[in-house]
Amino acid sequence: MEHDPRAHVDERLARQTEHLRRELRDSGLPVVALTGPGLPTTARFAGLESTDGTITHVRVAHGDATTGPWAVVDTARRADNRGDPLRHRLEHAMRMAGAHLSDVEWTEDDATMHLDGRPVTGRTVRAGDRWTATRCADALIDAEITVVARDWPAATIQLRLVADPAPLLDRTWRRPDPLPQPPPPPVPQDLAREPHRALIDAALTHRRQTLTWIAGGGAHPELPAHWSGLWRAAVRRQQELTDQSEPAANRAVSDAIAHLTTLAGHADWFDTSPRLRERAITETLLHVTGLADDPPSGPAHRAWRHHQRLVPDPTADLHRRAAADQAWRDAWTAWAAGSTDTPP
């Protein structure tokens, strides 16, 4: 009998759908979707969030996030949207769509949505003529409903309680099969000579671009097309310099990038002092490649190793994790305070 891989996919999706249906039923959290005449698209399940095994958010999407009218209805337990301002929710949606946050006028006003014909009051944030985010708390269903929309045709938001989420789950958005990608371009010769440094510079540039994107929106920043080739070149060079195995060299390169990008986010001098930034990068690379046994920043690198053993581990004692993080920061602060113009 000829094997049909689609049968296994269909079976897995059916099991997943049934599992989600049971989870939603047992959670007691209502599912809400848009309704009314002239809806441009059919509703579909768009995801959920859980905390400590309890579902806290359910999302239903309408439309295509990349083009045309689009909206997402988020239903949450009333205590679970604290710390998630409505404007932040709208800004995130606009960023993901490549919209510039500063190109539009922002306004906020009272709002009313209708849930199964019953008015529910709240607030709405508008960004220009295309984007809105509206949030209403409904004591009757003990939930908070947030609707983020782009180019949505209805002037008044009409909602309905979904009695049976199974049809929505059957229409869960699935990522399309990726298109064949062309081979990555070769690493430019000037970067291939020092691949560690080129990789660090690219990672730090991407970090700065990402912060700019978070602040203002626009096109999502991408790593350079030759990133994968540059990474492989750095791993090979790491092996040549240290005699490490390929997995160990890969971890060392990854750790150096993590260290410097984390440092850039915590030390003000990293952005404000080109001299200190250059020294920190140079000493980190000398340390990771073994070309310097104990550079002046050695205490900071030892503190980073301890930091990485504890801080990412959620099972580690919270106070020990905080102490390790502070010790690492303090080590770099002491290094910066005592740094001179003497080359490393």
Tab-separated table of N, CA, C and O in Angstrom, residues 21-81:
chain	number	residue	atom	x	y	z
A	21	ARG	N	-9.939	21.750	21.951
A	21	ARG	CA	-11.357	21.888	22.276
A	21	ARG	C	-11.615	21.529	23.739
A	21	ARG	O	-12.334	22.235	24.450
A	22	ARG	N	-10.982	20.447	24.207
A	22	ARG	CA	-11.155	20.050	25.610
A	22	ARG	C	-10.542	21.085	26.547
A	22	ARG	O	-11.115	21.412	27.589
A	23	GLU	N	-9.363	21.593	26.178
A	23	GLU	CA	-8.716	22.609	27.016
A	23	GLU	C	-9.591	23.847	27.157
A	23	GLU	O	-9.750	24.395	28.254
A	24	LEU	N	-10.141	24.306	26.043
A	24	LEU	CA	-10.992	25.492	26.081
A	24	LEU	C	-12.253	25.236	26.904
A	24	LEU	O	-12.676	26.078	27.699
A	25	ARG	N	-12.845	24.072	26.721
A	25	ARG	CA	-14.056	23.740	27.475
A	25	ARG	C	-13.770	23.705	28.965
A	25	ARG	O	-14.527	24.258	29.774
A	26	ASP	N	-12.666	23.088	29.341
A	26	ASP	CA	-12.359	22.933	30.762
A	26	ASP	C	-11.893	24.238	31.401
A	26	ASP	O	-11.952	24.392	32.627
A	27	SER	N	-11.401	25.182	30.594
A	27	SER	CA	-10.876	26.429	31.152
A	27	SER	C	-11.974	27.339	31.678
A	27	SER	O	-11.738	28.156	32.574
A	28	GLY	N	-13.177	27.234	31.114
A	28	GLY	CA	-14.254	28.131	31.503
A	28	GLY	C	-14.141	29.516	30.909
A	28	GLY	O	-14.992	30.377	31.159
A	29	LEU	N	-13.100	29.774	30.119
A	29	LEU	CA	-12.926	31.081	29.496
A	29	LEU	C	-13.759	31.143	28.220
A	29	LEU	O	-13.640	30.272	27.356
A	30	PRO	N	-14.619	32.145	28.077
A	30	PRO	CA	-15.443	32.211	26.870
A	30	PRO	C	-14.601	32.521	25.637
A	30	PRO	O	-13.513	33.094	25.731
A	31	VAL	N	-15.121	32.132	24.490
A	31	VAL	CA	-14.501	32.449	23.207
A	31	VAL	C	-15.416	33.432	22.494
A	31	VAL	O	-16.620	33.200	22.368
A	32	VAL	N	-14.843	34.547	22.038
A	32	VAL	CA	-15.620	35.618	21.417
A	32	VAL	C	-15.080	35.869	20.019
A	32	VAL	O	-13.864	35.833	19.792
A	33	ALA	N	-15.993	36.128	19.075
A	33	ALA	CA	-15.611	36.423	17.696
A	33	ALA	C	-16.451	37.584	17.185
A	33	ALA	O	-17.485	37.928	17.766
A	34	LEU	N	-16.003	38.191	16.103
A	34	LEU	CA	-16.775	39.250	15.459
A	34	LEU	C	-17.970	38.649	14.727
A	34	LEU	O	-17.940	37.491	14.291
A	35	THR	N	-19.001	39.445	14.581
A	35	THR	CA	-20.187	39.002	13.858
A	35	THR	C	-20.803	40.207	13.163
A	35	THR	O	-20.244	41.303	13.184
A	36	GLY	N	-21.954	39.998	12.554
A	36	GLY	CA	-22.630	41.094	11.873
A	36	GLY	C	-22.612	40.913	10.373
A	36	GLY	O	-21.865	40.079	9.834
A	37	PRO	N	-23.418	41.694	9.665
A	37	PRO	CA	-23.491	41.566	8.205
A	37	PRO	C	-22.220	42.065	7.534
A	37	PRO	O	-21.560	42.990	8.005
A	38	GLY	N	-21.889	41.429	6.439
A	38	GLY	CA	-20.794	41.912	5.609
A	38	GLY	C	-19.409	41.667	6.154
A	38	GLY	O	-18.463	42.366	5.772
A	39	LEU	N	-19.243	40.674	7.055
A	39	LEU	CA	-17.890	40.369	7.512
A	39	LEU	C	-17.041	39.941	6.317
A	39	LEU	O	-17.456	39.085	5.535
A	40	PRO	N	-15.848	40.524	6.167
A	40	PRO	CA	-15.058	40.209	4.969
A	40	PRO	C	-14.484	38.804	4.955
A	40	PRO	O	-14.149	38.293	3.892
A	41	THR	N	-14.347	38.171	6.116
A	41	THR	CA	-13.735	36.841	6.145
A	41	THR	C	-14.362	36.007	7.249
A	41	THR	O	-15.066	36.503	8.124
A	42	THR	N	-14.057	34.709	7.218
A	42	THR	CA	-14.531	33.773	8.231
A	42	THR	C	-13.583	33.776	9.424
A	42	THR	O	-12.368	33.905	9.271
A	43	ALA	N	-14.145	33.620	10.616
A	43	ALA	CA	-13.323	33.576	11.823
A	43	ALA	C	-12.519	32.284	11.881
A	43	ALA	O	-12.950	31.242	11.382
A	44	ARG	N	-11.344	32.365	12.516
A	44	ARG	CA	-10.532	31.169	12.727
A	44	ARG	C	-9.780	31.315	14.048
A	44	ARG	O	-9.492	32.427	14.498
A	45	PHE	N	-9.474	30.205	14.658
A	45	PHE	CA	-8.714	30.189	15.903
A	45	PHE	C	-7.295	30.676	15.628
A	45	PHE	O	-6.646	30.246	14.678
A	46	ALA	N	-6.799	31.606	16.486
A	46	ALA	CA	-5.483	32.210	16.247
A	46	ALA	C	-4.516	32.007	17.397
A	46	ALA	O	-3.421	32.565	17.375
A	47	GLY	N	-4.894	31.237	18.415
A	47	GLY	CA	-3.937	30.947	19.470
A	47	GLY	C	-4.495	31.186	20.853
A	47	GLY	O	-5.587	31.740	21.034
A	48	LEU	N	-3.739	30.739	21.837
A	48	LEU	CA	-4.104	30.952	23.230
A	48	LEU	C	-2.840	31.117	24.053
A	48	LEU	O	-1.737	30.823	23.606
A	49	GLU	N	-3.018	31.626	25.264
A	49	GLU	CA	-1.923	31.748	26.221
A	49	GLU	C	-2.336	31.067	27.516
A	49	GLU	O	-3.512	31.085	27.888
A	50	SER	N	-1.359	30.480	28.184
A	50	SER	CA	-1.623	29.796	29.448
A	50	SER	C	-0.607	30.228	30.487
A	50	SER	O	0.539	30.548	30.156
A	51	THR	N	-1.027	30.232	31.725
A	51	THR	CA	-0.145	30.480	32.862
A	51	THR	C	-0.405	29.406	33.905
A	51	THR	O	-1.555	29.220	34.327
A	52	ASP	N	0.663	28.702	34.274
A	52	ASP	CA	0.545	27.621	35.266
A	52	ASP	C	-0.545	26.628	34.884
A	52	ASP	O	-1.328	26.167	35.726
A	53	GLY	N	-0.612	26.319	33.592
A	53	GLY	CA	-1.565	25.323	33.122
A	53	GLY	C	-2.984	25.822	32.959
A	53	GLY	O	-3.873	25.045	32.600
A	54	THR	N	-3.221	27.118	33.191
A	54	THR	CA	-4.563	27.683	33.062
A	54	THR	C	-4.610	28.618	31.864
A	54	THR	O	-3.761	29.509	31.737
A	55	ILE	N	-5.577	28.424	30.982
A	55	ILE	CA	-5.713	29.294	29.816
A	55	ILE	C	-6.126	30.683	30.279
A	55	ILE	O	-7.100	30.854	31.015
A	56	THR	N	-5.377	31.694	29.838
A	56	THR	CA	-5.655	33.077	30.235
A	56	THR	C	-6.111	33.945	29.069
A	56	THR	O	-6.733	34.982	29.286
A	57	HIS	N	-5.772	33.573	27.844
A	57	HIS	CA	-6.156	34.343	26.661
A	57	HIS	C	-6.560	33.380	25.552
A	57	HIS	O	-5.913	32.349	25.355
A	58	VAL	N	-7.593	33.752	24.804
A	58	VAL	CA	-7.981	33.032	23.591
A	58	VAL	C	-8.118	34.060	22.480
A	58	VAL	O	-8.742	35.116	22.672
A	59	ARG	N	-7.547	33.763	21.314
A	59	ARG	CA	-7.579	34.717	20.206
A	59	ARG	C	-8.287	34.113	19.001
A	59	ARG	O	-8.049	32.959	18.640
A	60	VAL	N	-9.129	34.938	18.392
A	60	VAL	CA	-9.829	34.578	17.163
A	60	VAL	C	-9.490	35.641	16.129
A	60	VAL	O	-9.597	36.845	16.403
A	61	ALA	N	-9.063	35.209	14.948
A	61	ALA	CA	-8.639	36.141	13.902
A	61	ALA	C	-9.646	36.166	12.767
A	61	ALA	O	-10.311	35.165	12.472
A	62	HIS	N	-9.732	37.323	12.137
A	62	HIS	CA	-10.553	37.514	10.945
A	62	HIS	C	-9.678	38.200	9.904
A	62	HIS	O	-9.060	39.227	10.192
A	63	GLY	N	-9.623	37.667	8.706
A	63	GLY	CA	-8.874	38.316	7.641
A	63	GLY	C	-7.427	37.874	7.585
A	63	GLY	O	-6.966	37.015	8.340
A	64	ASP	N	-6.707	38.501	6.661
A	64	ASP	CA	-5.306	38.191	6.403
A	64	ASP	C	-4.447	39.286	7.019
A	64	ASP	O	-4.632	40.471	6.717
A	65	ALA	N	-3.509	38.901	7.871
A	65	ALA	CA	-2.678	39.890	8.562
A	65	ALA	C	-1.794	40.676	7.609
A	65	ALA	O	-1.285	41.741	7.972
A	66	THR	N	-1.590	40.177	6.389
A	66	THR	CA	-0.674	40.841	5.470
A	66	THR	C	-1.369	41.778	4.493
A	66	THR	O	-0.732	42.667	3.933
A	67	THR	N	-2.674	41.594	4.274
A	67	THR	CA	-3.355	42.431	3.289
A	67	THR	C	-4.852	42.459	3.567
A	67	THR	O	-5.415	41.502	4.094
A	68	GLY	N	-5.501	43.567	3.221
A	68	GLY	CA	-6.945	43.676	3.355
A	68	GLY	C	-7.401	43.870	4.785
A	68	GLY	O	-6.601	43.982	5.717
A	69	PRO	N	-8.728	43.896	5.001
A	69	PRO	CA	-9.257	44.040	6.362
A	69	PRO	C	-8.807	42.887	7.251
A	69	PRO	O	-8.773	41.730	6.829
A	70	TRP	N	-8.498	43.230	8.490
A	70	TRP	CA	-7.973	42.222	9.422
A	70	TRP	C	-8.338	42.628	10.841
A	70	TRP	O	-8.381	43.823	11.166
A	71	ALA	N	-8.638	41.639	11.677
A	71	ALA	CA	-8.931	41.916	13.086
A	71	ALA	C	-8.627	40.677	13.908
A	71	ALA	O	-8.725	39.546	13.427
A	72	VAL	N	-8.259	40.909	15.161
A	72	VAL	CA	-8.059	39.834	16.126
A	72	VAL	C	-8.859	40.166	17.377
A	72	VAL	O	-8.776	41.283	17.900
A	73	VAL	N	-9.641	39.190	17.837
A	73	VAL	CA	-10.411	39.333	19.069
A	73	VAL	C	-9.715	38.510	20.148
A	73	VAL	O	-9.565	37.294	20.007
A	74	ASP	N	-9.290	39.186	21.203
A	74	ASP	CA	-8.589	38.533	22.313
A	74	ASP	C	-9.510	38.558	23.527
A	74	ASP	O	-9.917	39.632	23.980
A	75	THR	N	-9.844	37.385	24.034
A	75	THR	CA	-10.659	37.277	25.241
A	75	THR	C	-9.767	36.805	26.378
A	75	THR	O	-9.072	35.795	26.247
A	76	ALA	N	-9.764	37.561	27.470
A	76	ALA	CA	-8.870	37.260	28.588
A	76	ALA	C	-9.637	37.325	29.899
A	76	ALA	O	-10.658	38.018	30.011
A	77	ARG	N	-9.139	36.601	30.864
A	77	ARG	CA	-9.681	36.766	32.209
A	77	ARG	C	-9.415	38.200	32.650
A	77	ARG	O	-8.374	38.769	32.346
A	78	ARG	N	-10.329	38.771	33.385
A	78	ARG	CA	-10.297	40.215	33.602
A	78	ARG	C	-9.036	40.698	34.310
A	78	ARG	O	-8.647	41.848	34.176
A	79	ALA	N	-8.362	39.840	35.048
A	79	ALA	CA	-7.146	40.262	35.755
A	79	ALA	C	-5.888	40.080	34.919
A	79	ALA	O	-4.803	40.459	35.344
A	80	ASP	N	-6.016	39.520	33.704
A	80	ASP	CA	-4.825	39.092	32.979
A	80	ASP	C	-4.325	40.078	31.943
A	80	ASP	O	-3.363	39.791	31.239
A	81	ASN	N	-4.955	41.241	31.802
A	81	ASN	CA	-4.448	42.254	30.885
A	81	ASN	C	-3.743	43.390	31.611
A	81	ASN	O	-3.377	44.387	31.002
